[in-house]
Amino acid sequence: MSTNQQFVPGLDGVIAAETAISFLDTEQEKIIIRGHELIDLSQNNDYIDVVHLLLDGKLPTASKKTALEKKLTSNYDIPDQVMQILSLLPKQTHPMDGLRTGLSALSGYDGDIDNRSLEANKSRAYKLLGKLPAITVNSFRLINGQEVVKPDPTLSYSANFLYMITGEKPTAFEAEIFDRTLLLYSEHEMPNSTFTARVIASTNSDLYGALTGGVASLKGNLHGGANEAVMYMLNEVKTAAAFEELIQRKLINKEKVMGFGHRVYMKKMDPRALVLKDALKQLCEKKGDYTLLEMCEAGEEVMREDKGLYPNLDYYAAPVYWMLGIPIGLYTPIFFSARTAGLAAHVIEQHNNNRIFRPRVHYIGESY
Ligand SMILES: CC(=O)SCCNC(=O)CCNC(=O)[C@H](O)C(C)(C)COP(=O)(O)OP(=O)(O)OC[C@H]1O[C@@H](n2cnc3c(N)ncnc32)[C@H](O)[C@@H]1OP(=O)(O)O
Ligand SMILES: O=C([O-])CC(=O)C(=O)O
């Protein structure tokens, strides 16, 4: 027995929601976030602006921005018991699983968890965004047997995040590049993790549960996990020629090359990747060492010529994070942390106009 609907593997091209949050306009090659172009935002605005845009619907005025920064800073603290839970995790725990555990544990500290009103959800989202850098960094540190690091509220949101990661106060240049990566990762229409979060939210479940599911989705290397996979691949060799060979070998072995391809931009470069390629160039220039850029460009060329495939954001995020001195295990958790703004906006939108997701199947089992 089957329904009359056509089955589309991977739901390729299927419309899953009506949204006012974002849209990948492939015809005009624009990533639209609430009417603004993400690439323009990455040149003229910072992550905090985009957080406000996603959650409050418009870019902030100067005073709203200051208020938002204060709101985030005042929510930096993590309950000690959550840190204790994280300290009990075995050291082979994947950093994304550490983050997932910490995020999930925070739900028990929300005294208003059953309140799904717009205001309650928004306030919850901002509180979580305040806590995410400390949860992300300290879950990683505790799993690795390192001391917990406390946030520095005198720094900007992104500078503090980077400071907690590296243990050193970043230069303005480093903080700005890191901020740009957060901004570019903040929202991207209907990737697997957003769909996951919306599906969970559609049962009237809460933001913590929806986000926790989002972490699990983002961990996979076909999605967010690709950024760390790219860096492991780059670290396998030392020169552009060797990297070219490595990629060619992977293609001969019919392996997927991480950081390439995209469901929506399969035959074009992800516009966000170009921005981070430029950031990598700037970082190489500062260091006076262009090796990583040369390797990435060599990989890009082989993939374009041999497969007609182009880099996605993760391909250039990886070497940028490497050059900022960020441990590889934190690449995907940072992606999630930045994406929390977009995911929360989607969960709020789903709660505000909800119908439970419940698709059908084509049955191909035993006859009956
Ligand atoms: C920020 C992000 O999350 S971006 C995505 C990050 N993920 C990655 O970089 C992982 C590598 N890329 C991929 O696996 C895919 O391109 C995805 C998951 C991003 C998109 O998947 P889909 O839209 O389902 O495309 P699908 O996997 O069917 O690929 C279509 C064809 O291109 C090939 N292809 C796609 N990506 C790659 C790749 N990275 N390396 C080699 N071949 C690839 C496939 O083998 C397939 O070829 P075929 O038609 O000959 O079988
Ligand atoms: O859109 C997608 O499928 C994946 C992606 O690039 C993202 O989540 O940023």
CSV table of C-alpha atoms in Angstrom, one decimal, residues 30-327:
chain,number,residue,atom,x,y,z
A,30,LYS,CA,21.8,35.8,-1.9
A,31,ILE,CA,21.4,34.5,1.6
A,32,ILE,CA,18.6,36.6,3.1
A,33,ILE,CA,18.2,37.0,6.8
A,34,ARG,CA,15.0,38.9,7.7
A,35,GLY,CA,15.3,41.0,4.5
A,36,HIS,CA,19.0,41.6,4.9
A,37,GLU,CA,21.8,40.0,2.9
A,38,LEU,CA,24.0,37.8,5.2
A,39,ILE,CA,27.2,38.7,3.2
A,40,ASP,CA,26.5,42.5,3.6
A,41,LEU,CA,25.8,41.9,7.3
A,42,SER,CA,29.2,40.2,7.5
A,43,GLN,CA,30.9,43.3,6.1
A,44,ASN,CA,28.9,46.0,8.0
A,45,ASN,CA,27.7,44.4,11.2
A,46,ASP,CA,28.7,42.1,14.0
A,47,TYR,CA,27.3,38.9,15.5
A,48,ILE,CA,25.4,40.7,18.2
A,49,ASP,CA,23.5,42.8,15.6
A,50,VAL,CA,22.5,39.6,13.8
A,51,VAL,CA,21.4,37.9,17.1
A,52,HIS,CA,19.1,40.9,17.6
A,53,LEU,CA,17.9,40.7,14.0
A,54,LEU,CA,17.1,37.0,14.3
A,55,LEU,CA,15.4,37.2,17.7
A,56,ASP,CA,13.9,40.7,17.7
A,57,GLY,CA,13.2,41.0,14.0
A,58,LYS,CA,15.4,44.0,13.2
A,59,LEU,CA,18.9,45.4,13.6
A,60,PRO,CA,19.4,47.0,17.0
A,61,THR,CA,19.8,50.7,17.6
A,62,ALA,CA,22.9,51.6,19.6
A,63,SER,CA,21.1,51.6,22.9
A,64,LYS,CA,19.3,48.3,22.1
A,65,LYS,CA,22.6,46.8,21.3
A,66,THR,CA,24.2,47.9,24.5
A,67,ALA,CA,21.2,46.5,26.4
A,68,LEU,CA,21.5,43.2,24.6
A,69,GLU,CA,25.2,43.0,25.3
A,70,LYS,CA,24.4,43.6,29.0
A,71,LYS,CA,21.7,40.9,28.9
A,72,LEU,CA,24.1,38.4,27.5
A,73,THR,CA,26.9,39.3,30.0
A,74,SER,CA,24.5,39.1,33.0
A,75,ASN,CA,23.7,35.5,32.0
A,76,TYR,CA,27.3,34.2,31.7
A,77,ASP,CA,27.2,32.2,34.9
A,78,ILE,CA,26.7,28.4,34.8
A,79,PRO,CA,25.3,26.5,37.8
A,80,ASP,CA,28.1,24.7,39.6
A,81,GLN,CA,26.1,21.4,39.5
A,82,VAL,CA,26.2,21.6,35.7
A,83,MET,CA,30.0,21.9,35.8
A,84,GLN,CA,30.0,18.9,38.1
A,85,ILE,CA,28.0,16.8,35.7
A,86,LEU,CA,30.4,17.8,32.9
A,87,SER,CA,33.4,16.9,35.0
A,88,LEU,CA,32.0,13.4,35.4
A,89,LEU,CA,32.0,12.7,31.7
A,90,PRO,CA,34.6,10.2,30.4
A,91,LYS,CA,37.5,11.8,28.6
A,92,GLN,CA,36.7,10.1,25.3
A,93,THR,CA,33.4,12.0,25.2
A,94,HIS,CA,33.1,13.9,21.9
A,95,PRO,CA,33.0,17.7,22.6
A,96,MET,CA,29.6,17.9,20.8
A,97,ASP,CA,28.3,15.3,23.3
A,98,GLY,CA,29.7,17.3,26.2
A,99,LEU,CA,28.0,20.4,24.9
A,100,ARG,CA,24.8,18.5,24.3
A,101,THR,CA,24.9,17.2,27.9
A,102,GLY,CA,25.6,20.7,29.4
A,103,LEU,CA,22.9,22.3,27.3
A,104,SER,CA,20.4,19.6,28.3
A,105,ALA,CA,21.2,19.9,32.0
A,106,LEU,CA,20.4,23.6,31.9
A,107,SER,CA,16.7,22.9,31.4
A,108,GLY,CA,16.3,21.9,35.1
A,109,TYR,CA,17.3,25.4,36.2
A,110,ASP,CA,14.5,27.1,34.2
A,111,GLY,CA,11.7,27.7,36.7
A,112,ASP,CA,9.3,28.7,33.8
A,113,ILE,CA,10.1,25.9,31.4
A,114,ASP,CA,6.4,25.2,30.5
A,115,ASN,CA,5.9,28.8,29.4
A,116,ARG,CA,6.0,28.8,25.5
A,117,SER,CA,4.9,32.4,25.1
A,118,LEU,CA,6.9,34.6,22.7
A,119,GLU,CA,8.4,36.7,25.6
A,120,ALA,CA,9.3,33.6,27.7
A,121,ASN,CA,10.9,31.9,24.7
A,122,LYS,CA,12.9,35.0,23.7
A,123,SER,CA,14.1,35.6,27.2
A,124,ARG,CA,15.1,31.9,27.4
A,125,ALA,CA,17.0,32.2,24.1
A,126,TYR,CA,18.9,35.3,25.2
A,127,LYS,CA,19.8,33.6,28.5
A,128,LEU,CA,21.1,30.5,26.7
A,129,LEU,CA,23.1,32.6,24.3
A,130,GLY,CA,24.8,34.2,27.3
A,131,LYS,CA,25.6,30.8,28.7
A,132,LEU,CA,26.6,29.0,25.4
A,133,PRO,CA,30.3,30.2,25.3
A,134,ALA,CA,31.0,29.0,28.8
A,135,ILE,CA,29.2,25.7,28.3
A,136,THR,CA,30.9,25.1,25.0
A,137,VAL,CA,34.4,25.9,26.2
A,138,ASN,CA,34.2,24.4,29.7
A,139,SER,CA,32.5,21.1,28.6
A,140,PHE,CA,35.6,20.7,26.3
A,141,ARG,CA,38.0,21.7,29.0
A,142,LEU,CA,36.5,19.5,31.7
A,143,ILE,CA,36.5,16.5,29.3
A,144,ASN,CA,40.2,17.2,28.6
A,145,GLY,CA,41.0,17.4,32.3
A,146,GLN,CA,41.6,21.2,32.2
A,147,GLU,CA,40.6,23.9,34.7
A,148,VAL,CA,37.3,25.7,34.1
A,149,VAL,CA,37.8,29.1,32.7
A,150,LYS,CA,35.6,32.0,33.8
A,151,PRO,CA,34.1,34.5,31.3
A,152,ASP,CA,35.5,38.0,31.2
A,153,PRO,CA,32.5,40.4,31.1
A,154,THR,CA,34.7,43.4,30.3
A,155,LEU,CA,35.3,41.9,26.8
A,156,SER,CA,32.9,41.9,23.9
A,157,TYR,CA,30.8,38.7,23.5
A,158,SER,CA,33.0,37.3,20.7
A,159,ALA,CA,36.3,38.5,22.2
A,160,ASN,CA,35.3,36.8,25.5
A,161,PHE,CA,34.4,33.6,23.7
A,162,LEU,CA,37.8,33.5,21.9
A,163,TYR,CA,39.6,34.5,25.2
A,164,MET,CA,37.9,31.5,27.0
A,165,ILE,CA,39.0,29.2,24.2
A,166,THR,CA,42.6,30.2,23.9
A,167,GLY,CA,43.2,31.5,27.4
A,168,GLU,CA,44.7,34.7,25.9
A,169,LYS,CA,43.0,38.1,25.3
A,170,PRO,CA,42.6,38.3,21.5
A,171,THR,CA,43.8,41.2,19.5
A,172,ALA,CA,41.0,43.4,17.9
A,173,PHE,CA,41.9,41.8,14.5
A,174,GLU,CA,41.5,38.2,15.9
A,175,ALA,CA,38.3,39.0,17.7
A,176,GLU,CA,36.8,40.6,14.6
A,177,ILE,CA,37.6,37.6,12.4
A,178,PHE,CA,36.2,35.2,15.0
A,179,ASP,CA,33.1,37.4,15.3
A,180,ARG,CA,32.7,37.2,11.5
A,181,THR,CA,32.7,33.3,11.7
A,182,LEU,CA,30.0,33.4,14.3
A,183,LEU,CA,27.9,35.8,12.2
A,184,LEU,CA,28.3,33.6,9.1
A,185,TYR,CA,27.3,30.5,11.1
A,186,SER,CA,24.4,32.2,12.8
A,187,GLU,CA,21.5,31.1,10.5
A,188,HIS,CA,21.0,29.3,7.1
A,189,GLU,CA,17.4,28.6,6.4
A,190,MET,CA,16.5,24.9,6.7
A,191,PRO,CA,19.5,22.7,7.2
A,192,ASN,CA,19.2,19.3,9.0
A,193,SER,CA,19.7,20.8,12.5
A,194,THR,CA,17.1,23.5,12.0
A,195,PHE,CA,14.6,21.0,10.7
A,196,THR,CA,15.4,18.7,13.7
A,197,ALA,CA,14.8,21.6,16.1
A,198,ARG,CA,11.6,22.6,14.4
A,199,VAL,CA,10.3,19.0,14.4
A,200,ILE,CA,11.0,18.7,18.1
A,201,ALA,CA,9.4,22.1,18.9
A,202,SER,CA,6.3,21.0,16.9
A,203,THR,CA,5.4,18.6,19.6
A,204,ASN,CA,5.2,21.6,22.0
A,205,SER,CA,8.5,20.4,23.5
A,206,ASP,CA,10.8,23.1,24.9
A,207,LEU,CA,13.7,25.1,23.5
A,208,TYR,CA,16.3,23.1,25.5
A,209,GLY,CA,15.0,19.8,23.9
A,210,ALA,CA,14.9,21.3,20.4
A,211,LEU,CA,18.4,22.7,20.7
A,212,THR,CA,19.8,19.5,22.2
A,213,GLY,CA,18.4,17.6,19.2
A,214,GLY,CA,20.0,20.3,17.1
A,215,VAL,CA,23.4,19.6,18.6
A,216,ALA,CA,23.1,15.9,17.8
A,217,SER,CA,22.2,16.7,14.2
A,218,LEU,CA,25.0,19.2,13.8
A,219,LYS,CA,27.6,16.8,15.1
A,220,GLY,CA,27.4,14.6,12.0
A,221,ASN,CA,30.2,15.1,9.4
A,222,LEU,CA,27.7,15.6,6.5
A,223,HIS,CA,26.6,18.7,8.4
A,224,GLY,CA,28.6,20.8,11.1
A,225,GLY,CA,31.0,18.0,11.9
A,226,ALA,CA,32.6,18.7,8.5
A,227,ASN,CA,34.6,21.7,9.8
A,228,GLU,CA,36.7,19.6,12.1
A,229,ALA,CA,37.0,16.8,9.5
A,230,VAL,CA,38.4,19.4,7.1
A,231,MET,CA,41.1,20.4,9.6
A,232,TYR,CA,42.1,16.7,10.3
A,233,MET,CA,42.4,16.3,6.5
A,234,LEU,CA,44.6,19.4,6.1
A,235,ASN,CA,46.8,18.3,8.9
A,236,GLU,CA,47.5,14.9,7.2
A,237,VAL,CA,50.0,16.6,4.9
A,238,LYS,CA,52.2,19.7,4.8
A,239,THR,CA,52.2,21.1,1.2
A,240,ALA,CA,49.7,22.1,-1.5
A,241,ALA,CA,51.0,19.4,-3.8
A,242,ALA,CA,50.6,16.7,-1.1
A,243,PHE,CA,47.1,18.0,-0.3
A,244,GLU,CA,46.1,17.8,-4.0
A,245,GLU,CA,47.3,14.2,-4.1
A,246,LEU,CA,45.4,13.4,-0.9
A,247,ILE,CA,42.2,14.7,-2.4
A,248,GLN,CA,42.7,12.9,-5.7
A,249,ARG,CA,43.3,9.6,-3.8
A,250,LYS,CA,40.0,10.2,-1.9
A,251,LEU,CA,38.1,10.7,-5.1
A,252,ILE,CA,39.6,7.6,-6.7
A,253,ASN,CA,38.5,5.7,-3.6
A,254,LYS,CA,35.0,7.2,-4.0
A,255,GLU,CA,35.3,8.9,-0.6
A,256,LYS,CA,33.4,12.1,0.1
A,257,VAL,CA,35.8,15.1,0.6
A,258,MET,CA,34.7,17.0,3.6
A,259,GLY,CA,34.0,20.7,3.1
A,260,PHE,CA,32.8,20.3,-0.4
A,261,GLY,CA,29.3,20.2,-1.9
A,262,HIS,CA,26.0,21.5,-0.5
A,263,ARG,CA,22.4,20.5,-1.0
A,264,VAL,CA,21.5,24.0,-2.1
A,265,TYR,CA,24.8,25.2,-3.7
A,266,MET,CA,26.0,22.0,-5.2
A,267,LYS,CA,27.4,23.5,-8.3
A,268,LYS,CA,28.5,26.9,-6.9
A,269,MET,CA,30.6,28.2,-4.1
A,270,ASP,CA,28.9,28.8,-0.8
A,271,PRO,CA,28.9,32.7,-0.6
A,272,ARG,CA,29.9,32.4,3.0
A,273,ALA,CA,33.0,30.4,2.1
A,274,LEU,CA,34.3,33.3,0.0
A,275,VAL,CA,34.2,35.6,3.0
A,276,LEU,CA,36.2,33.2,5.1
A,277,LYS,CA,38.6,32.5,2.3
A,278,ASP,CA,39.3,36.2,2.5
A,279,ALA,CA,39.7,36.0,6.3
A,280,LEU,CA,42.2,33.2,5.9
A,281,LYS,CA,44.1,35.3,3.4
A,282,GLN,CA,44.3,38.1,6.0
A,283,LEU,CA,45.4,35.7,8.7
A,284,CYS,CA,48.1,34.3,6.5
A,285,GLU,CA,49.3,37.8,5.6
A,286,LYS,CA,49.6,38.7,9.3
A,287,LYS,CA,51.6,35.5,10.0
A,288,GLY,CA,53.7,35.7,6.8
A,289,ASP,CA,52.9,32.1,6.0
A,290,TYR,CA,50.5,31.2,3.2
A,291,THR,CA,50.8,27.4,3.4
A,292,LEU,CA,47.2,26.7,4.5
A,293,LEU,CA,45.7,29.1,2.0
A,294,GLU,CA,47.8,27.5,-0.8
A,295,MET,CA,46.7,24.0,0.4
A,296,CYS,CA,43.1,25.0,0.4
A,297,GLU,CA,43.3,26.6,-3.0
A,298,ALA,CA,44.9,23.5,-4.4
A,299,GLY,CA,42.1,21.3,-2.9
A,300,GLU,CA,39.5,23.7,-4.3
A,301,GLU,CA,41.0,23.4,-7.8
A,302,VAL,CA,41.1,19.6,-7.8
A,303,MET,CA,37.5,19.4,-6.6
A,304,ARG,CA,36.3,21.9,-9.2
A,305,GLU,CA,38.1,20.2,-12.1
A,306,ASP,CA,37.6,16.6,-11.2
A,307,LYS,CA,34.1,16.7,-9.6
A,308,GLY,CA,32.6,20.2,-10.4
A,309,LEU,CA,32.2,20.7,-6.7
A,310,TYR,CA,32.8,23.8,-4.7
A,311,PRO,CA,33.7,24.6,-1.0
A,312,ASN,CA,31.1,25.1,1.6
A,313,LEU,CA,31.5,27.4,4.7
A,314,ASP,CA,33.1,24.6,6.7
A,315,TYR,CA,36.0,24.3,4.3
A,316,TYR,CA,37.3,27.8,5.0
A,317,ALA,CA,36.1,28.0,8.6
A,318,ALA,CA,38.5,25.1,9.6
A,319,PRO,CA,41.8,26.8,8.6
A,320,VAL,CA,40.6,30.1,9.9
A,321,TYR,CA,39.9,28.5,13.3
A,322,TRP,CA,43.3,26.8,13.2
A,323,MET,CA,45.1,30.0,12.6
A,324,LEU,CA,43.2,31.6,15.5
A,325,GLY,CA,44.7,28.9,17.7
A,326,ILE,CA,41.4,27.1,18.4
A,327,PRO,CA,41.6,23.3,19.2
